[in-house]
Amino acid sequence: MIISRRRSQWKTGWGKPLLRSALLYAGGSALAACAILLAIAVFTEPGTGETTGTFLAVGMIVGCLAVGVVLTIMVTNPGWATGLAGGVFAVGAAISGWLVYLTMPDPGELAYIAHRHALAALAFVFGVLGGGLLVLGEMATDGKVPAPRWRPPVDMTVRVSVLAMAVVVVAAGAGAPAMHEWTDAANTDATVTDSDAPRAARLALDATRAQGAADGGVGTPAGLLALDETGEHASVAVTMRDAATGAERWHHRRWNRAASGPPVLSADRGLVALPGKRRDDTTMRYVSILDVKSGALRADVPFDGDPGTLRAVTSHLLIHAPTKTALEARDHSAGMRWKYQAPNDCEISTVDDDDVRVVLGLACRSDTDTKDRAGVVALDAATGQKRWSWRAKAEGHIYKNGLVITPELVVADVRRDASPKDGMFAARKFRHDLNAISIQTGEKEWRRKNLHLGDTYATACAGTLQLAGDDPRTGSVVLGECHQVSGEAGATFDVAAYSLKSGKKRYKAKADLGYAPMRKEKAGNWFAGLPDGRVIMAADASMDLNRPKCRLYEAGPDSSDKDELPVPARFAKTDWCRRASLHVTPNSVAVSFPVTGADDGSYFSIT
């Protein structure tokens, strides 16, 4: 009898008052969430401009004051006054949300949706929701406050109201990170492919093929990874192209992220890591890891703060250099895995890896004299533990781009300046000490001492190592450097190839060089080794800066003779080679370069 009576009271007396309480408390919570989210958008999310910041700041102040007024009315004047206040607030929040939506740009080059836009939009959604719930709550009892005899028990009202408030709080808590994800997705333009990568072939290099836009790039097994933008404000934006045809395979563009470093390929060249920072909050750093062949996103790793320069990516790790003397390895969830600190008086000059080991080149100051000492350290990629170390016998440094690795060897170039101390304006006399070290044990395999390819005034072109094939029987390590012609005006760009197996010189080729590279030109990109041992070289032979004479050459693998390669007619009389980068792909060699007077760079390929 008692149970039946309670059910009857629920149907006829308690239901509407209980529903009213739940709706009012949920509405009040939604209004509070609106104010809190607006404050978060204004105070914790940097803006994209003074106008946007001012608009949101004013909106936050007005919104918070309005929330306070509505909640005060709800407490002091329950009934239709509360419903009316909620309705007015809902209309105002809807208009404000629509204005926020209208101010969101279409993401693209130099335009992106800021995270504060998304949070402000979410705040106004909760404002509309809160105001609407207040209206519905008062409508449940026809704008009247239920008489005491029709009110449900206090404990029941509390439980239902707390549950309603909890639902709103959970929704707001989940909504904020969801809007961050939505913002990143809205600012991302990406495609993937399941088509096969270009097939590798021996290149005849007798015909020019595709031409197109590219602000630099990276040669990969899937083609040319072209940078869509370069410079201080460049976005994280790349396009994978079949270099021989120019056809796009896939692209990945993050318009709300500025590139914070160049793309980094994994040792097996199957992954590419794209470091970037949020444009509207540069303290937030990210590394997007993509599959090279398909363009599929493997991981998007967030960092709260600057982790340093990205030096390597493996199948499970990202390796950064926060300082010149330290390395940190994090997994693809940004969890710290290990740290390495270089010995005292040493700096980490270069980093390479084979997915199993991380190999460091060290530039150190001697404890006993003023001479520079170089060394190599191999770390276990999984644990960071030192596997072996090697110290150079010759004085000098291992500079950036002075170390390469193969499946069996680490080859390090220890370079020193042997120029006279009183020859301030004399050509620099660089000496090279090439050392091949077993990648398994750290033991010496061979050494070429005191190599002197020539004197140079162009210190920006003082020596770079590259591989021309990594087969120990046929592969070569290639040393490239610019040299002054003795007793004459002009210079040459020289490459010398040494056998990976024995260190014996296989060939040396020279190209006339009238244009001396400066710091901003990366002369190490002026040559590239092919898997069969040949080398491609680019050089400007003109002595007149206004009349460039850019040429492309092929040398090796068995002869020092060089052959000139074709260049598209439209670029034949331009200065394309002065800041060119050569990229080897399976079916072509791509040459990318900035175009003087143009916003975008260009590239062409030869097959």
Coordinates of C-alpha atoms in Angstrom, one line a residue:
M1 CA 0.0 0.0 0.0
I2 CA 2.8 2.4 0.9
I3 CA 4.8 1.6 -2.2
S4 CA 1.7 2.1 -4.4
R5 CA 1.0 5.5 -2.7
R6 CA 4.6 6.6 -3.4
R7 CA 4.3 5.6 -7.1
S8 CA 1.1 7.6 -7.3
Q9 CA 2.8 10.6 -5.7
W10 CA 5.7 10.3 -8.2
K11 CA 3.3 10.4 -11.1
T12 CA 1.0 13.1 -9.9
G13 CA 3.1 15.3 -7.5
W14 CA 6.8 14.7 -7.4
G15 CA 7.7 14.2 -11.0
K16 CA 7.6 17.8 -12.3
P17 CA 9.2 19.4 -9.2
L18 CA 12.0 16.8 -9.4
L19 CA 12.4 17.4 -13.1
R20 CA 12.5 21.2 -12.4
S21 CA 15.2 20.9 -9.9
A22 CA 17.4 18.7 -12.1
L23 CA 17.0 21.1 -15.1
L24 CA 17.7 24.2 -13.0
Y25 CA 20.8 22.8 -11.4
A26 CA 22.0 21.5 -14.7
G27 CA 21.3 24.8 -16.4
G28 CA 23.1 26.7 -13.6
S29 CA 26.1 24.4 -14.0
A30 CA 26.1 24.9 -17.7
L31 CA 26.2 28.7 -17.2
A32 CA 29.1 28.3 -14.8
A33 CA 30.9 26.1 -17.4
C34 CA 30.3 28.8 -20.0
A35 CA 32.0 31.4 -17.8
I36 CA 34.9 29.1 -17.0
L37 CA 35.5 28.1 -20.6
L38 CA 35.4 31.7 -21.7
A39 CA 38.0 32.5 -19.0
I40 CA 40.2 29.6 -20.2
A41 CA 39.9 30.8 -23.8
V42 CA 41.0 34.3 -22.9
F43 CA 43.6 33.7 -20.2
T44 CA 45.2 30.4 -21.1
E45 CA 45.1 30.3 -24.9
P46 CA 47.2 32.9 -26.7
G47 CA 45.4 34.9 -29.4
T48 CA 45.9 35.4 -33.1
G49 CA 45.5 39.1 -33.1
E50 CA 44.5 42.1 -31.1
T51 CA 41.0 42.3 -32.5
T52 CA 40.2 38.7 -31.7
G53 CA 41.7 39.0 -28.2
T54 CA 39.7 42.2 -27.5
F55 CA 36.5 40.7 -28.7
L56 CA 36.9 37.6 -26.6
A57 CA 38.0 39.6 -23.5
V58 CA 34.9 41.8 -23.8
G59 CA 32.8 38.7 -24.4
M60 CA 34.2 37.0 -21.3
I61 CA 33.5 40.1 -19.1
V62 CA 30.0 40.5 -20.4
G63 CA 29.4 36.8 -20.3
C64 CA 30.6 36.4 -16.7
L65 CA 28.5 39.3 -15.5
A66 CA 25.5 38.0 -17.3
V67 CA 26.0 34.5 -15.8
G68 CA 26.2 36.2 -12.3
V69 CA 23.0 38.1 -13.0
V70 CA 21.1 35.0 -14.2
L71 CA 22.2 32.9 -11.3
T72 CA 21.2 35.7 -8.9
I73 CA 17.8 35.8 -10.4
M74 CA 17.5 32.1 -10.2
V75 CA 18.1 32.2 -6.5
T76 CA 16.1 35.4 -5.6
N77 CA 13.3 35.3 -8.1
P78 CA 12.5 31.7 -9.1
G79 CA 9.7 31.2 -11.6
W80 CA 9.1 32.9 -14.9
A81 CA 11.7 35.6 -14.1
T82 CA 14.4 32.9 -14.1
G83 CA 13.0 31.4 -17.3
L84 CA 13.0 34.8 -19.0
A85 CA 16.6 35.5 -17.8
G86 CA 17.7 32.1 -19.1
G87 CA 16.0 32.6 -22.5
V88 CA 17.6 36.0 -22.9
F89 CA 21.0 34.6 -22.0
A90 CA 20.6 31.7 -24.5
V91 CA 19.8 34.1 -27.3
G92 CA 22.8 36.2 -26.5
A93 CA 25.1 33.2 -26.3
A94 CA 23.7 31.9 -29.6
I95 CA 24.5 35.2 -31.3
S96 CA 28.0 35.3 -29.8
G97 CA 28.7 31.8 -30.8
W98 CA 27.6 32.6 -34.4
L99 CA 30.0 35.6 -34.4
V100 CA 32.8 33.4 -33.2
Y101 CA 32.0 30.9 -36.0
L102 CA 32.0 33.7 -38.6
T103 CA 35.4 34.9 -37.5
M104 CA 37.0 31.5 -38.0
P105 CA 39.0 31.6 -41.2
D106 CA 39.2 28.8 -43.7
P107 CA 42.5 27.1 -42.8
G108 CA 45.2 27.4 -45.4
E109 CA 48.5 29.2 -46.0
L110 CA 48.9 32.0 -43.3
A111 CA 45.4 31.3 -42.0
Y112 CA 44.2 28.9 -39.3
I113 CA 41.6 28.4 -36.6
A114 CA 43.0 29.2 -33.2
H115 CA 42.4 27.0 -30.2
R116 CA 40.8 29.9 -28.4
H117 CA 38.2 30.2 -31.2
A118 CA 37.2 26.6 -30.6
L119 CA 37.0 27.0 -26.8
A120 CA 35.0 30.2 -27.1
A121 CA 32.5 28.4 -29.4
L122 CA 32.2 25.6 -26.9
A123 CA 31.6 28.1 -24.1
F124 CA 28.7 29.7 -25.9
V125 CA 27.3 26.3 -26.7
F126 CA 27.1 25.7 -22.9
G127 CA 25.6 29.2 -22.6
V128 CA 22.8 28.2 -25.0
L129 CA 22.4 24.9 -23.2
G130 CA 22.3 26.5 -19.7
G131 CA 19.8 29.2 -20.7
G132 CA 17.6 26.7 -22.4
L133 CA 17.6 24.3 -19.4
L134 CA 16.5 27.2 -17.2
V135 CA 13.6 27.9 -19.5
L136 CA 12.6 24.2 -19.6
G137 CA 13.0 23.9 -15.9
E138 CA 10.5 26.7 -15.2
M139 CA 8.2 25.4 -17.9
A140 CA 8.0 22.0 -16.2
T141 CA 5.9 23.6 -13.4
D142 CA 4.3 26.4 -15.5
G143 CA 6.6 29.0 -14.0
K144 CA 5.5 28.3 -10.5
V145 CA 7.5 27.3 -7.4
P146 CA 6.1 23.9 -6.2
A147 CA 4.3 24.0 -2.9
P148 CA 6.0 22.2 0.0
R149 CA 3.6 19.3 -0.1
W150 CA 4.4 18.6 -3.7
R151 CA 8.1 18.7 -3.3
P152 CA 10.0 15.4 -3.3
P153 CA 12.1 14.4 -0.3
V154 CA 15.3 16.5 0.1
D155 CA 17.6 13.6 -0.2
M156 CA 16.0 12.6 -3.5
T157 CA 16.2 16.1 -4.8
V158 CA 19.9 16.4 -3.9
R159 CA 20.8 13.1 -5.5
V160 CA 19.0 13.9 -8.8
S161 CA 20.4 17.5 -8.9
V162 CA 24.0 16.3 -8.2
L163 CA 23.6 13.7 -10.9
A164 CA 22.4 16.4 -13.4
M165 CA 25.3 18.7 -12.4
A166 CA 27.8 15.9 -12.7
V167 CA 26.6 15.2 -16.3
V168 CA 27.2 18.8 -17.2
V169 CA 30.6 19.0 -15.5
V170 CA 31.7 15.7 -17.2
A171 CA 30.5 17.1 -20.6
A172 CA 32.4 20.3 -20.1
G173 CA 35.5 18.5 -19.0
A174 CA 35.4 16.2 -22.0
G175 CA 34.5 19.0 -24.3
A176 CA 37.6 21.1 -23.8
P177 CA 40.1 18.5 -25.0
A178 CA 37.7 17.4 -27.7
M179 CA 37.7 20.9 -29.1
H180 CA 41.5 20.9 -29.0
E181 CA 41.4 17.8 -31.1
W182 CA 38.8 19.2 -33.4
T183 CA 40.9 22.4 -33.9
D184 CA 43.9 20.3 -34.9
A185 CA 41.8 18.2 -37.3
A186 CA 40.2 21.3 -38.8
N187 CA 43.6 22.8 -39.5
T188 CA 44.9 19.6 -41.0
D189 CA 44.8 18.9 -44.7
A190 CA 46.1 15.3 -45.3
T191 CA 45.8 12.6 -47.9
V192 CA 47.1 9.0 -47.9
T193 CA 47.8 6.5 -50.7
D194 CA 47.9 2.7 -51.0
S195 CA 49.7 2.8 -54.4
D196 CA 53.1 1.2 -54.8
A197 CA 56.2 3.3 -54.5
P198 CA 58.3 4.0 -57.6
R199 CA 60.5 1.0 -58.6
A200 CA 64.2 1.4 -58.3
A201 CA 66.2 1.5 -61.5
R202 CA 69.7 2.3 -62.7
L203 CA 69.5 5.9 -63.9
A204 CA 70.8 6.8 -67.3
L205 CA 70.6 10.5 -66.4
D206 CA 70.1 11.5 -70.0
A207 CA 66.7 13.2 -69.9
T208 CA 64.9 15.8 -67.8
R209 CA 61.5 15.0 -66.6
A210 CA 59.1 16.6 -64.1
Q211 CA 59.2 20.2 -63.1
G212 CA 57.2 21.8 -60.4
A213 CA 57.0 23.8 -57.2
A214 CA 59.0 22.8 -54.1
D215 CA 60.7 24.9 -51.4
G216 CA 63.3 22.2 -50.8
G217 CA 62.9 18.5 -50.1
V218 CA 64.2 15.1 -49.0
G219 CA 64.8 12.1 -51.2
T220 CA 63.0 9.0 -50.0
P221 CA 62.1 5.5 -51.2
A222 CA 58.7 6.7 -52.1
G223 CA 59.8 9.8 -54.1
L224 CA 60.6 13.4 -53.4
L225 CA 59.2 14.7 -50.1
A226 CA 58.8 18.3 -51.2
L227 CA 58.5 21.1 -48.6
D228 CA 55.5 23.3 -49.5
E229 CA 56.9 26.3 -47.6
T230 CA 60.3 27.4 -46.2
G231 CA 61.4 30.3 -44.1
E232 CA 60.7 31.7 -40.7
H233 CA 56.9 31.4 -40.9
A234 CA 56.7 28.2 -42.9
S235 CA 53.9 25.7 -41.9
V236 CA 54.4 22.0 -41.3
A237 CA 53.4 21.2 -44.9
V238 CA 54.9 18.5 -47.2
T239 CA 53.9 16.8 -50.4
M240 CA 55.2 13.4 -51.5
R241 CA 55.7 13.4 -55.3
D242 CA 56.9 10.8 -57.8
A243 CA 60.0 12.8 -58.8
A244 CA 60.1 11.4 -62.3
T245 CA 56.5 12.3 -63.2
G246 CA 55.7 15.1 -60.7
A247 CA 52.5 13.2 -59.7
E248 CA 51.4 13.7 -56.1
R249 CA 51.3 10.6 -54.0
W250 CA 50.1 12.2 -50.7
H251 CA 50.4 15.4 -48.7
H252 CA 50.2 16.4 -45.1
R253 CA 49.7 20.0 -44.0
R254 CA 49.2 21.4 -40.5
W255 CA 48.2 25.1 -41.0
N256 CA 48.2 25.9 -37.3
R257 CA 51.8 24.7 -36.8
A258 CA 55.0 26.4 -37.8
A259 CA 57.9 24.2 -38.8
S260 CA 60.5 24.1 -36.0
G261 CA 63.1 22.1 -38.0
P262 CA 63.6 20.1 -41.2
P263 CA 62.0 16.7 -41.8
V264 CA 63.9 13.8 -40.3
L265 CA 64.0 10.3 -41.9
S266 CA 64.3 7.1 -39.9
A267 CA 67.3 4.9 -40.6
D268 CA 65.3 2.5 -42.8
R269 CA 63.8 5.5 -44.5
G270 CA 60.3 4.2 -43.8
L271 CA 59.2 7.0 -41.4
V272 CA 59.5 10.7 -41.6
A273 CA 59.2 13.0 -38.5
L274 CA 57.9 16.6 -39.0
P275 CA 58.7 18.9 -36.0
G276 CA 56.5 21.9 -35.4
K277 CA 55.1 24.3 -32.9
R278 CA 51.6 25.7 -32.5
R279 CA 51.3 29.1 -34.1
D280 CA 49.0 30.5 -31.3
D281 CA 51.0 29.0 -28.5
T282 CA 54.7 28.4 -29.3
T283 CA 55.3 26.6 -26.0
M284 CA 53.4 23.7 -27.4
R285 CA 55.6 21.6 -29.6
Y286 CA 54.6 18.5 -31.7
V287 CA 56.3 15.9 -33.9
S288 CA 54.1 14.3 -36.5
I289 CA 55.4 10.8 -37.5
L290 CA 54.3 9.7 -41.0
D291 CA 54.7 6.5 -43.0
V292 CA 56.8 7.5 -46.0
K293 CA 55.1 5.3 -48.5
S294 CA 51.5 5.9 -47.6
G295 CA 51.5 9.2 -45.8
A296 CA 49.5 7.7 -42.9
L297 CA 49.9 9.3 -39.5
R298 CA 51.7 6.9 -37.2
A299 CA 51.8 9.2 -34.2
D300 CA 51.4 12.9 -33.3
V301 CA 53.6 13.4 -30.3
P302 CA 52.9 16.5 -28.1
F303 CA 55.5 18.2 -25.9
D304 CA 54.8 20.8 -23.2
G305 CA 57.8 23.0 -23.9
D306 CA 60.7 22.9 -26.3
P307 CA 62.4 19.5 -26.3
G308 CA 65.3 20.8 -28.4
T309 CA 66.4 19.9 -31.9
L310 CA 65.1 16.7 -33.4
R311 CA 68.1 14.5 -34.3
A312 CA 66.6 11.1 -35.1
V313 CA 63.4 9.1 -35.3
T314 CA 63.2 5.3 -34.9
S315 CA 60.4 2.8 -35.0
H316 CA 59.7 3.5 -31.3
L317 CA 61.7 6.6 -30.3
L318 CA 62.2 10.3 -30.9
I319 CA 65.7 11.6 -30.1
H320 CA 66.1 15.3 -29.3
A321 CA 69.1 17.4 -28.3
P322 CA 67.8 19.9 -25.7
T323 CA 71.4 21.4 -25.5
K324 CA 74.7 20.9 -27.3
T325 CA 75.8 18.5 -24.7
A326 CA 72.8 16.3 -24.1
L327 CA 70.4 13.9 -25.8
E328 CA 66.9 12.8 -24.7
A329 CA 64.9 9.8 -26.1
R330 CA 61.2 9.8 -25.8
D331 CA 58.7 7.2 -27.0
H332 CA 55.9 8.0 -29.4
S333 CA 53.7 9.0 -26.5
A334 CA 56.3 11.6 -25.3
G335 CA 57.3 9.4 -22.3
M336 CA 60.9 9.8 -21.3
R337 CA 62.9 6.7 -22.0
W338 CA 66.5 7.7 -21.4
K339 CA 68.9 10.7 -21.2
Y340 CA 72.6 11.0 -22.2
Q341 CA 75.0 13.7 -21.0
A342 CA 78.2 14.2 -23.0
P343 CA 81.5 14.1 -21.0
N344 CA 82.9 17.3 -19.6
D345 CA 84.4 19.7 -22.2
C346 CA 82.6 17.8 -25.0
E347 CA 79.7 18.8 -27.3
I348 CA 77.6 16.6 -29.5
S349 CA 78.3 17.7 -33.0
T350 CA 76.3 15.1 -35.1
V351 CA 73.9 12.2 -34.5
D352 CA 73.0 9.3 -36.6
D353 CA 71.3 5.9 -36.0
D354 CA 70.5 2.5 -37.5
D355 CA 67.4 1.9 -35.3
V356 CA 69.4 -0.3 -33.0
R357 CA 72.2 2.1 -32.1
V358 CA 72.4 5.8 -31.8
V359 CA 75.8 7.0 -32.9
L360 CA 77.1 10.4 -31.7
G361 CA 80.0 12.4 -32.9
L362 CA 81.8 14.3 -30.1
A363 CA 83.9 17.5 -30.3
C364 CA 86.0 17.7 -27.1
R365 CA 88.6 19.9 -25.6
S366 CA 91.7 18.1 -24.3
D367 CA 92.3 18.0 -20.6
T368 CA 96.1 18.4 -21.0
D369 CA 96.5 20.9 -23.8
T370 CA 94.5 23.2 -26.1
K371 CA 94.1 20.8 -29.0
D372 CA 90.7 19.7 -30.1
R373 CA 89.9 16.0 -29.7
A374 CA 87.1 14.1 -31.4
G375 CA 85.3 10.9 -30.5
V376 CA 82.4 8.6 -31.4
V377 CA 80.0 7.0 -28.9
A378 CA 77.4 4.3 -29.7
L379 CA 74.3 4.1 -27.5
D380 CA 71.8 1.3 -27.3
A381 CA 68.7 2.9 -28.9
A382 CA 66.3 1.2 -26.5
T383 CA 68.0 1.9 -23.2
G384 CA 70.6 4.6 -23.8
Q385 CA 73.4 2.5 -22.4
K386 CA 76.8 3.0 -23.9
R387 CA 77.8 0.1 -26.2
W388 CA 81.2 1.4 -27.2
S389 CA 83.3 4.5 -27.6
W390 CA 86.1 5.5 -29.9
R391 CA 88.6 8.3 -29.6
A392 CA 90.3 9.9 -32.6
K393 CA 94.1 9.8 -32.7
A394 CA 94.3 12.9 -34.8
E395 CA 93.6 16.4 -33.6
G396 CA 90.4 18.0 -34.9
H397 CA 86.6 18.0 -34.8
I398 CA 83.8 15.8 -36.2
Y399 CA 81.6 18.5 -37.6
K400 CA 77.9 18.3 -38.6
N401 CA 77.6 16.2 -41.7
G402 CA 81.0 14.7 -40.9
L403 CA 79.7 11.2 -39.9
V404 CA 77.8 8.5 -41.9
I405 CA 76.8 5.0 -41.0
T406 CA 76.2 1.8 -43.0
P407 CA 74.9 -1.6 -41.8
E408 CA 78.5 -2.5 -40.9
L409 CA 80.5 0.8 -40.5
V410 CA 80.6 4.2 -38.9
V411 CA 82.8 6.5 -41.0
A412 CA 83.9 9.7 -39.3
D413 CA 85.8 12.7 -40.8
V414 CA 88.0 14.3 -38.2
R415 CA 88.8 17.7 -39.7
R416 CA 91.4 20.2 -38.5
D417 CA 92.6 23.6 -39.8
A418 CA 96.3 23.5 -40.5
S419 CA 96.5 27.1 -41.8
P420 CA 99.4 29.4 -40.6
K421 CA 98.4 31.3 -37.5
D422 CA 99.6 34.6 -39.0
G423 CA 97.8 34.1 -42.3
M424 CA 94.5 36.0 -41.6
F425 CA 93.6 36.4 -45.2
A426 CA 95.2 33.3 -46.6
A427 CA 93.3 30.3 -47.9
R428 CA 92.4 27.8 -45.2
K429 CA 94.3 24.5 -45.3
F430 CA 92.0 21.9 -44.0
R431 CA 93.2 18.4 -43.3
H432 CA 90.9 15.3 -43.0
D433 CA 91.4 12.1 -41.1
L434 CA 88.9 9.5 -42.4
N435 CA 88.2 6.7 -39.9
A436 CA 86.0 3.6 -40.5
I437 CA 84.8 2.0 -37.3
S438 CA 82.9 -1.3 -36.9
I439 CA 79.4 -0.4 -35.9
Q440 CA 79.2 -3.6 -33.9
T441 CA 82.3 -3.3 -31.7
G442 CA 83.7 0.2 -32.2
E443 CA 87.0 -1.2 -33.4
K444 CA 89.0 0.5 -36.2
E445 CA 88.5 -1.1 -39.7
W446 CA 90.7 1.4 -41.7
R447 CA 92.0 4.9 -41.6
R448 CA 93.1 7.5 -44.2
K449 CA 95.4 10.0 -42.5
N450 CA 96.1 13.7 -43.3
L451 CA 94.0 14.0 -46.5
H452 CA 94.4 17.3 -48.2
L453 CA 92.1 17.9 -51.1
G454 CA 93.1 21.6 -51.5
D455 CA 93.1 25.0 -50.0
T456 CA 89.9 27.1 -49.7
Y457 CA 88.5 30.5 -49.0
A458 CA 85.0 29.2 -48.7
T459 CA 84.8 27.8 -45.1
A460 CA 81.1 27.2 -45.6
C461 CA 82.2 24.4 -48.0
A462 CA 84.9 22.9 -45.9
G463 CA 83.9 19.2 -46.1
T464 CA 80.8 17.1 -46.1
L465 CA 80.5 13.3 -46.0
Q466 CA 77.9 11.3 -48.0
L467 CA 77.4 7.8 -49.1
A468 CA 77.4 6.5 -52.6
G469 CA 75.9 3.1 -51.9
D470 CA 76.3 1.2 -48.6
D471 CA 77.3 -2.2 -50.0
P472 CA 80.8 -2.9 -48.4
R473 CA 82.1 -4.2 -51.7
T474 CA 80.9 -1.5 -54.1
G475 CA 79.9 1.4 -51.9
S476 CA 81.9 4.5 -51.3
V477 CA 82.1 7.3 -48.8
V478 CA 82.3 10.6 -50.6
L479 CA 84.0 13.7 -49.3
G480 CA 83.0 17.0 -50.9
E481 CA 84.8 20.3 -50.6
C482 CA 85.4 23.6 -52.4
H483 CA 89.0 24.5 -53.3
Q484 CA 90.9 27.5 -54.6
V485 CA 92.8 27.1 -57.9
S486 CA 96.4 27.7 -57.1
G487 CA 97.8 30.8 -58.8
E488 CA 94.6 31.5 -60.7
A489 CA 91.3 33.2 -60.1
G490 CA 88.4 30.9 -59.4
A491 CA 87.9 27.6 -57.6
T492 CA 86.7 24.1 -58.0
F493 CA 84.1 21.9 -56.3
D494 CA 85.7 18.6 -55.6
V495 CA 84.5 15.2 -54.6
A496 CA 86.7 12.3 -53.6
A497 CA 85.2 8.8 -53.3
Y498 CA 86.8 6.2 -51.0
S499 CA 86.0 2.5 -50.8
L500 CA 83.9 1.4 -47.8
K501 CA 85.8 -1.9 -47.7
S502 CA 89.4 -0.6 -47.7
G503 CA 89.4 3.2 -47.6
K504 CA 91.3 3.3 -51.0
K505 CA 90.5 6.3 -53.2
R506 CA 88.3 5.2 -56.1
Y507 CA 88.1 8.5 -57.9
K508 CA 88.3 12.3 -57.6
A509 CA 86.2 14.7 -59.7
K510 CA 86.3 18.4 -60.1
A511 CA 83.8 21.0 -61.3
D512 CA 84.7 24.6 -62.1
L513 CA 83.4 26.9 -59.4
G514 CA 83.3 30.7 -59.8
Y515 CA 80.6 31.3 -57.2
A516 CA 81.9 30.8 -53.6
P517 CA 79.3 29.6 -51.2
M518 CA 78.3 31.7 -48.2
R519 CA 76.9 30.5 -44.9
K520 CA 73.3 30.5 -46.0
E521 CA 74.1 28.1 -48.9
K522 CA 74.4 24.5 -47.9
A523 CA 77.2 23.4 -50.2
G524 CA 76.9 19.9 -48.8
N525 CA 73.7 19.6 -50.7
W526 CA 75.5 20.4 -54.0
F527 CA 76.4 16.7 -54.5
A528 CA 74.7 13.4 -53.9
G529 CA 75.8 9.8 -54.1
L530 CA 73.9 7.2 -56.1
P531 CA 73.5 3.6 -54.9
D532 CA 75.8 2.3 -57.7
G533 CA 78.7 4.5 -56.6
R534 CA 78.3 7.5 -59.0
V535 CA 78.1 11.1 -57.7
I536 CA 76.0 14.0 -59.0
M537 CA 77.4 17.5 -58.6
A538 CA 76.0 21.0 -59.1
A539 CA 78.2 24.1 -59.5
D540 CA 78.2 27.6 -60.9
A541 CA 81.3 28.1 -63.0
S542 CA 80.7 31.8 -63.7
M543 CA 83.0 34.5 -62.2
D544 CA 80.2 37.1 -62.7
L545 CA 77.4 37.1 -60.1
N546 CA 75.0 38.6 -62.6
R547 CA 75.7 36.0 -65.3
P548 CA 75.4 32.5 -63.7
K549 CA 76.6 29.4 -65.5
C550 CA 75.1 26.6 -63.5
R551 CA 75.9 23.1 -64.5
L552 CA 75.0 19.6 -63.4
Y553 CA 77.6 16.8 -63.6
E554 CA 77.9 13.0 -63.1
A555 CA 81.2 11.3 -62.0
G556 CA 82.3 7.8 -61.1
P557 CA 82.0 5.1 -60.2
D558 CA 85.3 3.9 -61.8
S559 CA 86.6 7.1 -63.4
S560 CA 87.4 10.7 -62.4
D561 CA 86.0 11.9 -65.7
K562 CA 82.8 13.9 -65.4
D563 CA 79.9 14.2 -67.8
E564 CA 77.6 17.2 -68.0
L565 CA 73.9 16.4 -67.5
P566 CA 70.9 18.0 -69.1
V567 CA 69.1 20.9 -67.4
P568 CA 65.6 22.2 -68.5
A569 CA 65.9 25.1 -70.9
R570 CA 63.8 27.4 -68.6
F571 CA 66.5 27.2 -65.9
A572 CA 69.6 27.0 -68.1
K573 CA 70.5 30.7 -67.6
T574 CA 69.4 31.1 -64.0
D575 CA 71.2 30.8 -60.7
W576 CA 69.4 27.6 -59.7
C577 CA 72.6 25.8 -58.5
R578 CA 73.7 28.4 -56.0
R579 CA 71.2 27.2 -53.4
A580 CA 70.3 23.8 -54.9
S581 CA 69.8 20.6 -53.1
L582 CA 70.1 17.2 -54.8
H583 CA 67.8 14.4 -53.8
V584 CA 68.1 10.8 -54.8
T585 CA 64.8 8.8 -55.4
P586 CA 64.3 5.3 -56.8
N587 CA 63.5 6.5 -60.3
S588 CA 65.3 9.9 -60.6
V589 CA 67.5 12.5 -59.2
A590 CA 65.5 15.6 -58.1
V591 CA 67.1 19.1 -57.9
S592 CA 65.2 21.6 -55.7
F593 CA 66.1 25.3 -55.3
P594 CA 64.7 28.7 -54.4
V595 CA 63.7 30.9 -57.4
T596 CA 65.1 34.4 -57.2
G597 CA 62.2 37.0 -57.0
A598 CA 59.5 34.3 -56.5
D599 CA 57.6 33.2 -53.4
D600 CA 57.9 29.5 -54.2
G601 CA 60.9 27.4 -55.0
S602 CA 61.0 24.9 -57.9
Y603 CA 62.5 21.5 -58.8
F604 CA 63.3 19.4 -61.8
S605 CA 64.3 15.8 -62.1
I606 CA 66.5 13.8 -64.4
T607 CA 66.2 10.1 -65.1

